Amino acid sequence: MHDIRAIRENPAQFDADLARRGADALSGPVLALDEKRRAAILAAETAQAAQNAAAKQVGAAKAKGDEAEFERLRALVAEKKSEVAALQAEAAALDAELRDLLLTIPNNPLAEVPEGADEDQNVEVHRWGTPKTFAFTPKEHYELPAVGGNMDFETAAKLSGARFVVLKSGVARVHRALAQFMLDLHTEEHGLQETITPVLVRSEAMLGTGQLPKFAEDSYETTNGWWLIPTSEVTLTNVIAGEVWEESALPCRMTAHTNCFRSEAGSAGKDTAGMLRQHQFEKVEMVSICHPDEALAEHERMTKCAEAVLERLNLPYRRIVLCTGDMGFGAQKTHDLEVWLPGQNTYREISSVSTCGQFQARRMNGRFKPTAGGKPEFVATLNGSGLAVGRCLIAVLENGQEEDGSVTLPAALHPYLGGKTRLVDGKLV
């Protein structure tokens, strides 16, 4: 959420930042509402002062035996009391209206973020690994003989509908091994704290990280008002909600492996084949809560943590800086990692790592107490996939496919697979 004081001080910059995102100028309606709210607050305070002054005079009139003055002042106190209540209610309503408006406005992009309207203007900044040259036409993951019937979309459709999958046998084992490998790498070498969190959250948590109110249709709400998390960014980031931590507790770096749920609203017809885009999927998420001055350095660090997973698995990838028109709602700057999928002959997103500055912290009132003293300040928050497990499974299967129909699995996974090195007809050998 935006700081209203910053908008008052530089409305032109606020509108310029929105324009970079392709959004309309909003400083006018925001400041008009803010002015009405402040006027109502001032009027309530003035009426409250008049009520207090009259209340003090009531006793004096009673002591003097001036019945007429006593009755006049008592009536004035009652009148002012009603006026104060009405003005306070008006101020509260305007405050809520202003907050609701601010909650729908996206974060400001950093100055270094490239200009652009959509993904066509994203900028590639780094590439690692060389895509393998095959002596045959590589297949997509769901076509591989090595997978066999162990990536079962028909049974999943019978159980749940489209965009679900049932994994079995060796394919399920590789999927599990990937998640465990990622967690071990992040906790043992990258210094992240493993965390197990709920997958059902209150609306306040979804609002804090920016999924609500604007993107409700992208997630699933239960009949009693809980939400299924679209990513554990929601739960991990909200540990700071309403808290004031000591500066010495920063940075706080966490990782969690959870199921994630997305309705994929508006994505009809996109990636419907295979398991690239699912309603339910697993992800190993990374979240950092840090000092605002360290956010950009932390962003680079977190991106490298995600890249390390791909490099250990020997999966070619590229790093993309998203342009202003393609960034997520809460992001100031985003790196996408795209892994090479030979079955599609292209790079596809497997991780998105974003720094949000103090945008989310202001929404959830997460602060820290500076060691040097002074008032508490809002923390900075960052989130990133480390990685999407299902998409990583796709990449491992497609990049490891052999002409005989088997899949050679990355050496980094062998310890998690009981020393097995290949997938043949759905079984590990």
mmCIF file with all atom_site columns, C-alpha atoms in Angstrom, residues 134 136-148 151 153 271-277 341-346 348 393-399 401 405 407:
data_model
loop_
_atom_site.group_PDB
_atom_site.id
_atom_site.type_symbol
_atom_site.label_atom_id
_atom_site.label_alt_id
_atom_site.label_comp_id
_atom_site.label_asym_id
_atom_site.label_entity_id
_atom_site.label_seq_id
_atom_site.pdbx_PDB_ins_code
_atom_site.Cartn_x
_atom_site.Cartn_y
_atom_site.Cartn_z
_atom_site.occupancy
_atom_site.B_iso_or_equiv
_atom_site.pdbx_formal_charge
_atom_site.auth_seq_id
_atom_site.auth_comp_id
_atom_site.auth_asym_id
_atom_site.auth_atom_id
_atom_site.pdbx_PDB_model_num
ATOM 1  C CA . PHE A 1 134 ? 19.125 -34.288 -29.585 1.00 0.00 ? 134 PHE A CA 1
ATOM 2  C CA . PHE A 1 136 ? 15.834 -37.199 -32.431 1.00 0.00 ? 136 PHE A CA 1
ATOM 3  C CA . THR A 1 137 ? 12.817 -34.928 -32.064 1.00 0.00 ? 137 THR A CA 1
ATOM 4  C CA . PRO A 1 138 ? 12.383 -34.393 -28.300 1.00 0.00 ? 138 PRO A CA 1
ATOM 5  C CA . LYS A 1 139 ? 8.957  -35.022 -26.815 1.00 0.00 ? 139 LYS A CA 1
ATOM 6  C CA . GLU A 1 140 ? 6.952  -33.043 -24.290 1.00 0.00 ? 140 GLU A CA 1
ATOM 7  C CA . HIS A 1 141 ? 6.834  -34.399 -20.741 1.00 0.00 ? 141 HIS A CA 1
ATOM 8  C CA . TYR A 1 142 ? 3.421  -36.058 -20.991 1.00 0.00 ? 142 TYR A CA 1
ATOM 9  C CA . GLU A 1 143 ? 4.412  -37.882 -24.206 1.00 0.00 ? 143 GLU A CA 1
ATOM 10 C CA . LEU A 1 144 ? 7.550  -39.543 -22.847 1.00 0.00 ? 144 LEU A CA 1
ATOM 11 C CA . PRO A 1 145 ? 7.634  -43.366 -22.840 1.00 0.00 ? 145 PRO A CA 1
ATOM 12 C CA . ALA A 1 146 ? 9.582  -43.177 -19.571 1.00 0.00 ? 146 ALA A CA 1
ATOM 13 C CA . VAL A 1 147 ? 6.586  -41.599 -17.897 1.00 0.00 ? 147 VAL A CA 1
ATOM 14 C CA . GLY A 1 148 ? 4.185  -44.257 -19.098 1.00 0.00 ? 148 GLY A CA 1
ATOM 15 C CA . MET A 1 151 ? 1.261  -38.958 -15.137 1.00 0.00 ? 151 MET A CA 1
ATOM 16 C CA . PHE A 1 153 ? -4.692 -36.785 -16.270 1.00 0.00 ? 153 PHE A CA 1
ATOM 17 C CA . ASP A 1 271 ? -1.021 -24.423 -21.569 1.00 0.00 ? 271 ASP A CA 1
ATOM 18 C CA . THR A 1 272 ? -3.877 -26.874 -21.277 1.00 0.00 ? 272 THR A CA 1
ATOM 19 C CA . ALA A 1 273 ? -1.756 -29.854 -22.357 1.00 0.00 ? 273 ALA A CA 1
ATOM 20 C CA . GLY A 1 274 ? 0.265  -31.600 -19.667 1.00 0.00 ? 274 GLY A CA 1
ATOM 21 C CA . MET A 1 275 ? 0.929  -30.285 -16.184 1.00 0.00 ? 275 MET A CA 1
ATOM 22 C CA . LEU A 1 276 ? 2.470  -26.903 -16.946 1.00 0.00 ? 276 LEU A CA 1
ATOM 23 C CA . ARG A 1 277 ? -0.507 -24.923 -15.619 1.00 0.00 ? 277 ARG A CA 1
ATOM 24 C CA . LEU A 1 341 ? 12.048 -27.145 -22.300 1.00 0.00 ? 341 LEU A CA 1
ATOM 25 C CA . PRO A 1 342 ? 13.227 -29.084 -25.358 1.00 0.00 ? 342 PRO A CA 1
ATOM 26 C CA . GLY A 1 343 ? 9.766  -30.581 -25.918 1.00 0.00 ? 343 GLY A CA 1
ATOM 27 C CA . GLN A 1 344 ? 8.451  -27.058 -26.566 1.00 0.00 ? 344 GLN A CA 1
ATOM 28 C CA . ASN A 1 345 ? 11.755 -25.790 -27.980 1.00 0.00 ? 345 ASN A CA 1
ATOM 29 C CA . THR A 1 346 ? 11.568 -22.700 -25.809 1.00 0.00 ? 346 THR A CA 1
ATOM 30 C CA . ARG A 1 348 ? 9.353  -21.258 -19.861 1.00 0.00 ? 348 ARG A CA 1
ATOM 31 C CA . LEU A 1 393 ? 9.778  -32.105 -12.877 1.00 0.00 ? 393 LEU A CA 1
ATOM 32 C CA . ILE A 1 394 ? 8.774  -31.230 -16.448 1.00 0.00 ? 394 ILE A CA 1
ATOM 33 C CA . ALA A 1 395 ? 12.225 -29.729 -17.105 1.00 0.00 ? 395 ALA A CA 1
ATOM 34 C CA . VAL A 1 396 ? 14.067 -32.712 -15.620 1.00 0.00 ? 396 VAL A CA 1
ATOM 35 C CA . LEU A 1 397 ? 12.042 -35.184 -17.683 1.00 0.00 ? 397 LEU A CA 1
ATOM 36 C CA . GLU A 1 398 ? 12.308 -33.297 -20.969 1.00 0.00 ? 398 GLU A CA 1
ATOM 37 C CA . ASN A 1 399 ? 15.991 -32.413 -20.699 1.00 0.00 ? 399 ASN A CA 1
ATOM 38 C CA . GLN A 1 401 ? 15.044 -37.839 -22.296 1.00 0.00 ? 401 GLN A CA 1
ATOM 39 C CA . GLY A 1 405 ? 12.526 -43.598 -24.421 1.00 0.00 ? 405 GLY A CA 1
ATOM 40 C CA . VAL A 1 407 ? 15.059 -40.468 -18.927 1.00 0.00 ? 407 VAL A CA 1
#
